[in-house]
mmCIF file of C-alpha atoms in Angstrom:
data_model
loop_
_atom_site.group_PDB
_atom_site.id
_atom_site.type_symbol
_atom_site.label_atom_id
_atom_site.label_comp_id
_atom_site.label_asym_id
_atom_site.label_seq_id
_atom_site.Cartn_x
_atom_site.Cartn_y
_atom_site.Cartn_z
ATOM 1 C CA MET A 723 27.900 5.282 7.549
ATOM 2 C CA LEU A 724 26.517 4.416 4.126
ATOM 3 C CA LYS A 725 26.902 0.819 2.975
ATOM 4 C CA THR A 726 26.346 -0.914 -0.307
ATOM 5 C CA ILE A 727 23.672 -3.578 -0.561
ATOM 6 C CA GLY A 728 26.417 -6.201 -0.980
ATOM 7 C CA GLN A 729 28.160 -5.080 2.207
ATOM 8 C CA VAL A 730 24.871 -5.210 4.133
ATOM 9 C CA ILE A 731 24.149 -8.703 2.893
ATOM 10 C CA ASN A 732 27.611 -9.850 3.920
ATOM 11 C CA ASP A 733 27.278 -8.261 7.377
ATOM 12 C CA VAL A 734 23.948 -10.004 7.925
ATOM 13 C CA ARG A 735 25.418 -13.297 6.708
ATOM 14 C CA ARG A 736 28.167 -13.076 9.297
ATOM 15 C CA GLU A 737 25.767 -12.052 12.093
ATOM 16 C CA LYS A 738 23.540 -15.010 11.336
ATOM 17 C CA HIS A 739 26.473 -17.406 11.031
ATOM 18 C CA ILE A 740 25.651 -18.440 7.480
ATOM 19 C CA SER A 741 28.796 -19.946 5.990
ATOM 20 C CA LEU A 742 30.091 -19.448 2.474
ATOM 21 C CA ALA A 743 29.599 -23.180 1.973
ATOM 22 C CA GLN A 744 25.910 -22.684 2.632
ATOM 23 C CA ILE A 745 25.852 -19.835 0.127
ATOM 24 C CA ALA A 746 27.598 -22.100 -2.389
ATOM 25 C CA ASP A 747 24.905 -24.717 -1.822
ATOM 26 C CA LEU A 748 22.437 -22.137 -3.135
ATOM 27 C CA GLY A 749 24.300 -22.154 -6.486
ATOM 28 C CA ILE A 750 26.397 -19.024 -5.896
ATOM 29 C CA SER A 751 30.116 -19.673 -5.899
ATOM 30 C CA LYS A 752 32.452 -18.160 -3.306
ATOM 31 C CA SER A 753 34.356 -16.161 -5.925
ATOM 32 C CA ARG A 754 31.203 -14.709 -7.490
ATOM 33 C CA TYR A 755 29.784 -13.906 -4.078
ATOM 34 C CA TYR A 756 32.918 -11.984 -3.023
ATOM 35 C CA ARG A 757 33.132 -10.141 -6.344
ATOM 36 C CA PHE A 758 29.572 -8.965 -5.772
ATOM 37 C CA ILE A 759 30.294 -7.944 -2.187
ATOM 38 C CA ASP A 760 33.379 -6.015 -3.347
ATOM 39 C CA GLY A 761 31.347 -4.230 -6.015
ATOM 40 C CA GLU A 762 33.215 -5.763 -8.953
ATOM 41 C CA ILE A 763 30.144 -7.334 -10.525
ATOM 42 C CA ASP A 764 26.372 -7.015 -10.327
ATOM 43 C CA MET A 765 24.204 -9.999 -9.512
ATOM 44 C CA PRO A 766 20.858 -11.172 -10.966
ATOM 45 C CA MET A 767 17.862 -10.499 -8.747
ATOM 46 C CA PHE A 768 17.022 -14.196 -8.642
ATOM 47 C CA ASP A 769 20.334 -14.870 -6.836
ATOM 48 C CA ILE A 770 19.886 -11.858 -4.535
ATOM 49 C CA MET A 771 16.466 -13.119 -3.541
ATOM 50 C CA THR A 772 17.846 -16.615 -2.974
ATOM 51 C CA ILE A 773 20.482 -15.225 -0.586
ATOM 52 C CA MET A 774 17.969 -13.003 1.180
ATOM 53 C CA ASP A 775 15.622 -15.947 1.699
ATOM 54 C CA ALA A 776 18.471 -17.871 3.297
ATOM 55 C CA LEU A 777 19.217 -14.895 5.545
ATOM 56 C CA THR A 778 15.489 -14.287 6.278
ATOM 57 C CA LEU A 779 16.193 -10.675 5.261
ATOM 58 C CA SER A 780 13.466 -8.441 3.832
ATOM 59 C CA PHE A 781 13.992 -5.640 1.315
ATOM 60 C CA ALA A 782 12.751 -3.116 3.856
ATOM 61 C CA GLU A 783 15.384 -4.326 6.357
ATOM 62 C CA LEU A 784 18.007 -4.329 3.637
ATOM 63 C CA GLY A 785 17.230 -0.752 2.678
ATOM 64 C CA GLN A 786 17.226 0.354 6.323
ATOM 65 C CA LEU A 787 20.661 -1.153 6.934
ATOM 66 C CA THR A 788 22.210 0.709 3.970
ATOM 67 C CA ASN A 789 21.330 4.041 5.643
ATOM 68 C CA LYS A 790 20.571 5.439 2.179
ATOM 69 C CA ALA A 791 17.558 7.756 2.153
ATOM 70 C CA CYS A 792 16.400 6.528 -1.237
ATOM 71 C CA LEU A 793 16.152 2.968 0.129
ATOM 72 C CA GLN A 794 14.113 3.863 3.217
ATOM 73 C CA ASP A 795 10.350 3.336 3.382
ATOM 74 C CA ILE A 796 8.389 6.588 3.669
ATOM 75 C CA THR A 797 5.810 6.050 6.414
ATOM 76 C CA LEU A 798 3.213 8.214 8.156
ATOM 77 C CA HIS A 799 5.127 7.760 11.386
ATOM 78 C CA TRP A 800 8.325 9.099 9.797
ATOM 79 C CA LEU A 801 6.560 11.989 8.068
ATOM 80 C CA LEU A 802 4.830 13.123 11.255
ATOM 81 C CA THR A 803 7.693 12.632 13.721
ATOM 82 C CA THR A 804 10.972 13.158 11.894
ATOM 83 C CA ASP A 805 13.001 16.303 12.451
ATOM 84 C CA ILE A 806 11.346 19.336 10.823
ATOM 85 C CA ALA A 807 14.677 20.492 9.374
ATOM 86 C CA GLU A 808 15.212 17.150 7.615
ATOM 87 C CA LEU A 809 11.676 17.138 6.278
ATOM 88 C CA THR A 810 12.119 20.683 5.002
ATOM 89 C CA ASP A 811 15.394 19.780 3.257
ATOM 90 C CA ARG A 812 13.805 16.748 1.576
ATOM 91 C CA ALA A 813 10.804 18.838 0.473
ATOM 92 C CA ASN A 814 13.213 21.350 -1.046
ATOM 93 C CA GLY A 815 15.063 18.692 -3.041
ATOM 94 C CA SER A 816 18.167 18.066 -0.922
ATOM 95 C CA ASP A 817 18.196 14.407 -2.009
ATOM 96 C CA GLU A 818 18.379 14.131 -5.784
ATOM 97 C CA GLN A 819 17.111 10.530 -5.555
ATOM 98 C CA ASP A 820 13.730 11.724 -4.289
ATOM 99 C CA THR A 821 11.041 11.817 -6.967
ATOM 100 C CA ASP A 822 8.854 14.864 -7.556
ATOM 101 C CA PHE A 823 5.926 13.040 -5.963
ATOM 102 C CA ARG A 824 7.922 12.293 -2.811
ATOM 103 C CA ARG A 825 8.800 15.967 -2.559
ATOM 104 C CA LEU A 826 5.107 16.816 -2.815
ATOM 105 C CA ILE A 827 4.449 14.411 0.062
ATOM 106 C CA PHE A 828 7.242 15.866 2.171
ATOM 107 C CA ALA A 829 5.921 19.388 1.571
ATOM 108 C CA TYR A 830 2.378 18.328 2.459
ATOM 109 C CA ALA A 831 3.496 16.606 5.682
ATOM 110 C CA LEU A 832 5.464 19.713 6.591
ATOM 111 C CA ALA A 833 2.431 21.912 6.044
ATOM 112 C CA LEU A 834 0.262 19.480 8.008
ATOM 113 C CA ARG A 835 2.601 19.629 10.978
ATOM 114 C CA GLU A 836 2.667 23.411 10.803
ATOM 115 C CA ASP A 837 -1.138 23.531 10.355
ATOM 116 C CA ASN A 838 -0.693 25.448 7.125
ATOM 117 C CA ILE A 839 -2.040 23.237 4.324
ATOM 118 C CA LYS A 840 -2.923 25.016 1.115
ATOM 119 C CA ARG A 841 -5.620 23.799 -1.255
ATOM 120 C CA ASP A 842 -3.184 23.477 -4.166
ATOM 121 C CA GLN A 843 -1.161 20.952 -2.134
ATOM 122 C CA ASP A 844 -4.176 18.652 -1.824
ATOM 123 C CA GLU A 845 -4.849 19.105 -5.508
ATOM 124 C CA ALA A 846 -1.279 18.361 -6.588
ATOM 125 C CA ILE A 847 -1.271 14.990 -4.817
ATOM 126 C CA PHE A 848 -4.797 14.199 -6.022
ATOM 127 C CA GLN A 849 -3.914 14.939 -9.649
ATOM 128 C CA ARG A 850 -0.977 12.567 -9.495
ATOM 129 C CA LEU A 851 -2.999 9.742 -7.882
ATOM 130 C CA VAL A 852 -6.061 10.005 -10.113
ATOM 131 C CA THR A 853 -3.949 9.167 -13.200
ATOM 132 C CA LEU A 854 -2.995 5.753 -11.791
ATOM 133 C CA GLU A 855 -4.904 2.492 -12.249
ATOM 134 C CA ALA A 856 -3.735 1.027 -8.945
ATOM 135 C CA PHE A 857 -1.560 2.178 -6.046
ATOM 136 C CA THR A 858 1.825 1.148 -4.709
ATOM 137 C CA LEU A 859 2.893 2.081 -1.185
ATOM 138 C CA ILE A 860 4.064 5.652 -1.786
ATOM 139 C CA ASP A 861 0.660 6.291 -3.435
ATOM 140 C CA LEU A 862 -1.086 4.924 -0.361
ATOM 141 C CA VAL A 863 0.925 7.359 1.751
ATOM 142 C CA GLY A 864 -0.224 10.243 -0.449
ATOM 143 C CA PHE A 865 -3.834 9.052 -0.412
ATOM 144 C CA ALA A 866 -3.899 8.639 3.391
ATOM 145 C CA LEU A 867 -2.433 12.120 3.855
ATOM 146 C CA ILE A 868 -5.112 13.897 1.822
ATOM 147 C CA ALA A 869 -8.011 11.520 2.556
ATOM 148 C CA PRO A 870 -9.363 13.482 5.556
ATOM 149 C CA THR A 871 -9.478 16.804 3.649
ATOM 150 C CA ILE A 872 -10.401 16.217 -0.007
ATOM 151 C CA SER A 873 -14.000 16.325 -1.250
ATOM 152 C CA ALA A 874 -16.186 13.219 -1.209
ATOM 153 C CA ASP A 875 -16.268 13.070 -5.028
ATOM 154 C CA LYS A 876 -12.472 13.173 -5.247
ATOM 155 C CA PHE A 877 -12.195 10.645 -2.444
ATOM 156 C CA LYS A 878 -14.486 8.257 -4.313
ATOM 157 C CA LEU A 879 -12.266 8.353 -7.393
ATOM 158 C CA LEU A 880 -9.187 7.428 -5.344
ATOM 159 C CA TYR A 881 -11.011 4.878 -3.173
ATOM 160 C CA VAL A 882 -12.048 2.993 -6.314
ATOM 161 C CA ARG A 883 -8.379 2.829 -7.365
ATOM 162 C CA TYR A 884 -7.378 1.659 -3.930
ATOM 163 C CA ALA A 885 -10.003 -1.076 -4.008
ATOM 164 C CA ALA A 886 -9.003 -2.199 -7.502
ATOM 165 C CA GLY A 887 -5.444 -2.881 -6.358
ATOM 166 C CA MET A 888 -6.198 -3.964 -2.799
ATOM 167 C CA ALA A 889 -5.471 -7.630 -3.568
ATOM 168 C CA ASN A 890 -1.840 -6.687 -4.221
ATOM 169 C CA PHE A 891 -1.335 -6.391 -0.478
ATOM 170 C CA GLN A 892 -2.827 -9.794 0.438
ATOM 171 C CA ASN A 893 -0.743 -11.593 3.043
ATOM 172 C CA PHE A 894 1.445 -8.577 3.736
ATOM 173 C CA LEU A 895 0.243 -5.944 6.198
ATOM 174 C CA ASN A 896 2.949 -4.566 8.467
ATOM 175 C CA SER A 897 2.165 -1.877 11.004
ATOM 176 C CA ASP A 898 3.119 0.997 8.665
ATOM 177 C CA ILE A 899 0.845 -0.227 5.866
ATOM 178 C CA TYR A 900 -1.898 -0.940 8.399
ATOM 179 C CA ASP A 901 -1.791 2.682 9.539
ATOM 180 C CA LEU A 902 -2.403 3.772 5.942
ATOM 181 C CA VAL A 903 -5.148 1.249 5.267
ATOM 182 C CA LEU A 904 -7.092 2.022 8.449
ATOM 183 C CA THR A 905 -6.883 5.773 7.807
ATOM 184 C CA ILE A 906 -8.258 5.324 4.277
ATOM 185 C CA HIS A 907 -11.184 3.131 5.393
ATOM 186 C CA MET A 908 -12.017 5.467 8.268
ATOM 187 C CA ALA A 909 -12.084 8.399 5.813
ATOM 188 C CA ALA A 910 -14.423 6.380 3.568
ATOM 189 C CA ILE A 911 -16.833 5.903 6.450
ATOM 190 C CA ASP A 912 -16.602 9.562 7.451
ATOM 191 C CA LYS A 913 -17.160 10.946 3.947
ATOM 192 C CA LEU A 914 -19.527 8.417 2.379
ATOM 193 C CA LEU A 915 -21.533 7.179 5.371
ATOM 194 C CA LEU A 916 -21.487 9.786 8.114
ATOM 195 C CA GLN A 917 -21.940 12.856 5.871
ATOM 196 C CA PRO A 918 -25.699 12.743 5.027
ATOM 197 C CA GLU A 919 -25.395 14.446 1.655
ATOM 198 C CA ASN A 920 -23.116 11.697 0.338
ATOM 199 C CA ARG A 921 -25.164 8.677 1.350
ATOM 200 C CA SER A 922 -26.568 6.286 -1.228
ATOM 201 C CA TYR A 923 -26.964 2.590 -1.872
ATOM 202 C CA ASN A 924 -23.850 2.420 -4.054
ATOM 203 C CA SER A 925 -21.650 4.355 -1.618
ATOM 204 C CA THR A 926 -22.797 2.360 1.387
ATOM 205 C CA MET A 927 -22.374 -1.031 -0.298
ATOM 206 C CA PHE A 928 -19.016 -0.141 -1.842
ATOM 207 C CA VAL A 929 -17.541 0.996 1.488
ATOM 208 C CA ILE A 930 -18.919 -2.081 3.265
ATOM 209 C CA GLU A 931 -17.638 -4.527 0.665
ATOM 210 C CA THR A 932 -14.245 -2.880 0.359
ATOM 211 C CA ILE A 933 -13.689 -3.061 4.109
ATOM 212 C CA LEU A 934 -14.957 -6.647 4.284
ATOM 213 C CA ASN A 935 -12.532 -7.688 1.517
ATOM 214 C CA GLN A 936 -9.569 -5.929 3.146
ATOM 215 C CA TYR A 937 -6.823 -8.350 4.197
ATOM 216 C CA THR A 938 -6.016 -8.169 7.901
ATOM 217 C CA GLU A 939 -4.176 -10.109 10.583
ATOM 218 C CA PRO A 940 -5.158 -11.236 14.091
ATOM 219 C CA GLN A 941 -3.224 -8.497 15.896
ATOM 220 C CA TYR A 942 -5.067 -5.682 14.147
ATOM 221 C CA MET A 943 -8.105 -5.489 16.407
ATOM 222 C CA GLU A 944 -9.464 -2.208 15.041
ATOM 223 C CA LEU A 945 -9.783 -3.448 11.453
ATOM 224 C CA ARG A 946 -11.223 -6.790 12.555
ATOM 225 C CA LEU A 947 -13.807 -4.905 14.624
ATOM 226 C CA LEU A 948 -14.571 -2.630 11.734
ATOM 227 C CA GLN A 949 -15.227 -5.638 9.505
ATOM 228 C CA GLN A 950 -17.652 -7.096 12.047
ATOM 229 C CA VAL A 951 -19.465 -3.738 12.172
ATOM 230 C CA MET A 952 -19.654 -3.614 8.383
ATOM 231 C CA GLN A 953 -21.088 -7.143 8.272
ATOM 232 C CA LEU A 954 -23.870 -6.086 10.618
ATOM 233 C CA LEU A 955 -24.559 -2.836 8.758
ATOM 234 C CA LYS A 956 -24.976 -4.851 5.572
ATOM 235 C CA THR A 957 -28.047 -6.493 7.126
ATOM 236 C CA THR A 958 -29.872 -3.158 7.416
ATOM 237 C CA THR A 959 -30.913 -2.864 3.736
ATOM 238 C CA ASP A 960 -34.501 -3.561 4.801
ATOM 239 C CA GLY A 961 -34.269 -1.768 8.124
ATOM 240 C CA VAL A 962 -32.672 -2.327 11.515
ATOM 241 C CA THR A 963 -33.809 -5.593 13.112
ATOM 242 C CA PHE A 964 -33.926 -6.598 16.747
ATOM 243 C CA THR A 965 -31.218 -9.212 16.140
ATOM 244 C CA THR A 966 -28.894 -6.712 14.474
ATOM 245 C CA THR A 967 -29.393 -4.262 17.305
ATOM 246 C CA ASN A 968 -28.553 -6.870 19.952
ATOM 247 C CA ARG A 969 -25.453 -8.057 18.102
ATOM 248 C CA MET A 970 -24.229 -4.523 17.495
ATOM 249 C CA THR A 971 -24.789 -3.563 21.141
ATOM 250 C CA THR A 972 -22.725 -6.538 22.285
ATOM 251 C CA LEU A 973 -20.007 -5.748 19.754
ATOM 252 C CA LEU A 974 -19.736 -2.088 20.791
ATOM 253 C CA LEU A 975 -19.637 -2.983 24.481
ATOM 254 C CA SER A 976 -16.727 -5.316 23.722
ATOM 255 C CA ALA A 977 -15.039 -2.551 21.763
ATOM 256 C CA LYS A 978 -15.371 -0.156 24.712
ATOM 257 C CA THR A 979 -13.846 -2.796 26.986
ATOM 258 C CA HIS A 980 -10.844 -2.997 24.660
ATOM 259 C CA GLN A 981 -10.794 0.819 24.283
ATOM 260 C CA ILE A 982 -11.263 0.750 20.522
ATOM 261 C CA ALA A 983 -14.885 1.976 20.247
ATOM 262 C CA VAL A 984 -13.338 5.265 19.138
ATOM 263 C CA MET A 985 -10.702 4.332 16.576
ATOM 264 C CA LYS A 986 -7.724 6.594 16.113
ATOM 265 C CA THR A 987 -4.904 6.848 13.591
ATOM 266 C CA ARG A 988 -2.239 9.495 13.240
ATOM 267 C CA LEU A 989 -4.558 11.547 11.017
ATOM 268 C CA MET A 990 -8.151 11.034 12.178
ATOM 269 C CA SER A 991 -10.588 9.320 14.501
ATOM 270 C CA LEU A 992 -13.887 7.467 14.122
ATOM 271 C CA ASP A 993 -16.598 6.891 16.737
ATOM 272 C CA LEU A 994 -18.331 3.582 15.940
ATOM 273 C CA SER A 995 -21.198 4.360 18.312
ATOM 274 C CA ALA A 996 -21.949 7.528 16.340
ATOM 275 C CA LEU A 997 -21.992 5.524 13.119
ATOM 276 C CA TRP A 998 -24.417 2.993 14.581
ATOM 277 C CA THR A 999 -26.656 5.773 15.925
ATOM 278 C CA GLU A 1000 -26.919 7.203 12.391
ATOM 279 C CA PHE A 1001 -28.063 3.816 11.087
ATOM 280 C CA GLN A 1002 -30.591 3.410 13.912
ATOM 281 C CA VAL A 1003 -32.086 6.846 13.282
ATOM 282 C CA GLY A 1004 -32.531 6.340 9.540
ATOM 283 C CA ALA A 1005 -31.095 3.205 7.973
ATOM 284 C CA SER A 1006 -33.125 3.718 4.769
ATOM 285 C CA LYS A 1007 -31.195 6.916 4.005
ATOM 286 C CA PHE A 1008 -28.047 4.798 3.518
ATOM 287 C CA TRP A 1009 -29.710 2.611 0.904
ATOM 288 C CA VAL A 1010 -31.347 5.099 -1.500
ATOM 289 C CA LYS A 1011 -30.431 4.995 -5.189
ATOM 290 C CA PRO A 1012 -30.084 8.555 -6.522
ATOM 291 C CA ASN A 1013 -28.242 9.590 -9.680
ATOM 292 C CA GLU A 1014 -24.733 10.058 -8.368
ATOM 293 C CA HIS A 1015 -22.139 12.385 -9.854
ATOM 294 C CA VAL A 1016 -19.391 9.822 -9.291
ATOM 295 C CA GLN A 1017 -20.594 6.266 -9.832
ATOM 296 C CA LEU A 1018 -18.946 3.462 -7.893
ATOM 297 C CA PRO A 1019 -18.377 -0.035 -9.242
ATOM 298 C CA LYS A 1020 -20.581 -2.762 -7.796
ATOM 299 C CA PHE A 1021 -18.133 -5.207 -6.300
ATOM 300 C CA SER A 1022 -18.487 -8.062 -3.859
ATOM 301 C CA THR A 1023 -15.992 -10.910 -3.582
ATOM 302 C CA LEU A 1024 -12.470 -11.156 -4.936
ATOM 303 C CA PRO A 1025 -11.987 -13.463 -7.955
ATOM 304 C CA PRO A 1026 -9.702 -16.530 -7.745
ATOM 305 C CA GLU A 1027 -6.111 -15.448 -7.378
ATOM 306 C CA GLU A 1028 -3.385 -16.366 -9.866
ATOM 307 C CA MET A 1029 0.378 -16.595 -9.545
ATOM 308 C CA PHE A 1030 2.700 -14.352 -11.501
ATOM 309 C CA ASN A 1031 5.298 -16.483 -13.228
ATOM 310 C CA HIS A 1032 8.106 -14.374 -11.709
ATOM 311 C CA TYR A 1033 8.886 -10.826 -10.609
ATOM 312 C CA GLY A 1034 9.301 -9.685 -14.249
ATOM 313 C CA ASP A 1035 5.560 -10.157 -14.599
ATOM 314 C CA VAL A 1036 5.051 -7.941 -11.569
ATOM 315 C CA PHE A 1037 7.098 -5.117 -13.072
ATOM 316 C CA ARG A 1038 5.208 -5.425 -16.339
ATOM 317 C CA TRP A 1039 1.944 -5.001 -14.386
ATOM 318 C CA ILE A 1040 3.180 -2.026 -12.342
ATOM 319 C CA ILE A 1041 4.607 -0.309 -15.422
ATOM 320 C CA LYS A 1042 1.219 -0.642 -17.115
ATOM 321 C CA GLN A 1043 -0.732 0.606 -14.074
ATOM 322 C CA LYS A 1044 1.507 3.655 -13.737
ATOM 323 C CA HIS A 1045 1.410 4.433 -17.468
ATOM 324 C CA VAL A 1046 5.194 4.256 -17.836
ATOM 325 C CA THR A 1047 6.391 4.032 -21.428
ATOM 326 C CA PRO A 1048 9.391 2.053 -22.771
ATOM 327 C CA GLY A 1049 11.055 5.392 -23.511
ATOM 328 C CA MET A 1050 10.826 6.396 -19.873
ATOM 329 C CA VAL A 1051 12.393 3.047 -18.877
ATOM 330 C CA VAL A 1052 15.281 3.684 -21.313
ATOM 331 C CA ASP A 1053 15.780 7.186 -19.912
ATOM 332 C CA ALA A 1054 16.002 5.614 -16.434
ATOM 333 C CA GLY A 1055 18.965 3.517 -17.613
ATOM 334 C CA VAL A 1056 17.361 0.156 -18.443
ATOM 335 C CA SER A 1057 17.347 -0.870 -22.105
ATOM 336 C CA THR A 1058 14.124 -2.125 -23.639
ATOM 337 C CA TYR A 1059 15.974 -5.344 -24.548
ATOM 338 C CA LYS A 1060 16.778 -6.024 -20.888
ATOM 339 C CA LEU A 1061 13.307 -5.005 -19.796
ATOM 340 C CA TYR A 1062 11.545 -7.378 -22.201
ATOM 341 C CA LYS A 1063 13.982 -10.162 -21.324
ATOM 342 C CA ALA A 1064 13.134 -9.591 -17.657
ATOM 343 C CA TYR A 1065 9.440 -9.824 -18.515
ATOM 344 C CA ASN A 1066 9.965 -13.317 -19.879
ATOM 345 C CA GLU A 1067 12.970 -14.797 -18.087
ATOM 346 C CA ASN A 1068 13.253 -15.254 -14.333
ATOM 347 C CA GLY A 1069 16.546 -13.963 -12.988
ATOM 348 C CA TYR A 1070 17.495 -11.793 -15.935
ATOM 349 C CA LEU A 1071 17.109 -8.448 -14.143
ATOM 350 C CA GLN A 1072 20.241 -7.263 -12.351
ATOM 351 C CA LEU A 1073 20.229 -5.579 -8.932
ATOM 352 C CA GLU A 1074 21.312 -2.197 -10.322
ATOM 353 C CA GLU A 1075 18.541 -2.363 -12.890
ATOM 354 C CA LEU A 1076 16.013 -3.194 -10.176
ATOM 355 C CA LEU A 1077 17.074 -0.084 -8.236
ATOM 356 C CA LYS A 1078 16.665 2.057 -11.359
ATOM 357 C CA LEU A 1079 13.178 0.653 -11.968
ATOM 358 C CA MET A 1080 12.272 1.202 -8.310
ATOM 359 C CA HIS A 1081 13.232 4.873 -8.665
ATOM 360 C CA LEU A 1082 11.328 5.273 -11.937
ATOM 361 C CA LEU A 1083 8.208 3.579 -10.580
ATOM 362 C CA ASP A 1084 8.532 5.239 -7.157
ATOM 363 C CA LEU A 1085 8.660 1.910 -5.374
ATOM 364 C CA MET A 1086 9.737 1.546 -1.775
ATOM 365 C CA PRO A 1087 11.567 -1.519 -0.404
ATOM 366 C CA SER A 1088 8.341 -2.754 1.196
ATOM 367 C CA ASP A 1089 6.725 -2.803 -2.259
ATOM 368 C CA ILE A 1090 9.238 -5.506 -3.182
ATOM 369 C CA ASP A 1091 8.464 -7.332 0.051
ATOM 370 C CA VAL A 1092 4.758 -7.209 -0.797
ATOM 371 C CA VAL A 1093 5.469 -9.016 -4.055
ATOM 372 C CA LEU A 1094 7.831 -11.544 -2.516
ATOM 373 C CA ARG A 1095 5.583 -12.286 0.440
ATOM 374 C CA ARG A 1096 2.377 -12.598 -1.493
ATOM 375 C CA ARG A 1097 3.268 -13.851 -4.944
ATOM 376 C CA LEU A 1098 -0.479 -14.255 -5.556
ATOM 377 C CA ILE A 1099 -1.825 -11.386 -7.647
ATOM 378 C CA ASN A 1100 -4.657 -11.672 -10.112
ATOM 379 C CA VAL A 1101 -3.429 -10.639 -13.560
ATOM 380 C CA THR A 1102 -6.414 -11.521 -15.753
ATOM 381 C CA ASN A 1103 -9.272 -9.860 -13.882
ATOM 382 C CA SER A 1104 -8.525 -6.591 -12.128
ATOM 383 C CA THR A 1105 -12.022 -6.131 -10.675
ATOM 384 C CA TRP A 1106 -14.245 -7.999 -8.260
ATOM 385 C CA TYR A 1107 -17.368 -9.952 -9.097
ATOM 386 C CA GLN A 1108 -20.519 -7.852 -9.271
ATOM 387 C CA TYR A 1109 -23.012 -8.328 -6.477
ATOM 388 C CA SER A 1110 -25.957 -7.120 -8.581
#
């Protein structure tokens, strides 16, 4: 049964035994709350977020409870395990709320499961992603899907965009996002380190630094191990030392004990012992400086983080990164007056307007959770400090 967002919020309030008096203490009167629940009025996002904080309810959970397809996160797990008939219907446009890019992703996942991927499907997703300055979650899904199969040069272009926006996901890394992130970094190692023809100083350093700067959490053992491996590989610029060899041997033995020496995601695998063997055989080959067709930025550590003033600032940033024009926002049903007011005044954006912007920008509920959980995104310096 489909439910409105207001109905879901009210159901959760009852389940968690939050009284209307407690809601009133948040500055939301009983009458206004019930009018919102009954669908008579909309409510500013500031008030919605206040209620959700009190209910410890995330946007991803909220979307899941509505049972509306357009408010469900698209994950690798869902794409690779959901019923083929449903995936086929979504790829063919059965849900008018799905964007064209989502339909491309559904079609690609369907072809992947049927082992029938066509080159133009890779290219269609790549052409969409390469126009963006930074990625949101649906873009990460698209990147992870095509990462194992696209060329190294195309991968570099997208990996740079991923790295440029990586700080957006600081302090928020659920299991679905982790699956995407690990797949992307494993593909980077496979294409730019393990494939001899793509090795160079810039490629090696960029992959190492990007992985080292990736946010992770204690439970994600594979990524933490990968970061330790990258830290040791970084010491091989002048050759493999006895100390590095001993430390790497110990690390890989520990990885075998925990059964993660061969890392696996839903889309690919990576043998860390094979990677280390390549460095032992010829570390210097990873640190040569040829003229590369696709140059990578020279990044090291993230700059100091800054707070957005409020979520209107976040939408301003995303709109800019996705090259969305004011005219496109108007066509989506949000006036430029309301948009610019939302840019400058906390709480001005209404729930219905947020949903329209989410559709226009192809945002998933977890994208909103990323913003709410982190709140710390650098808005003045979109790159990392140079290491050379």
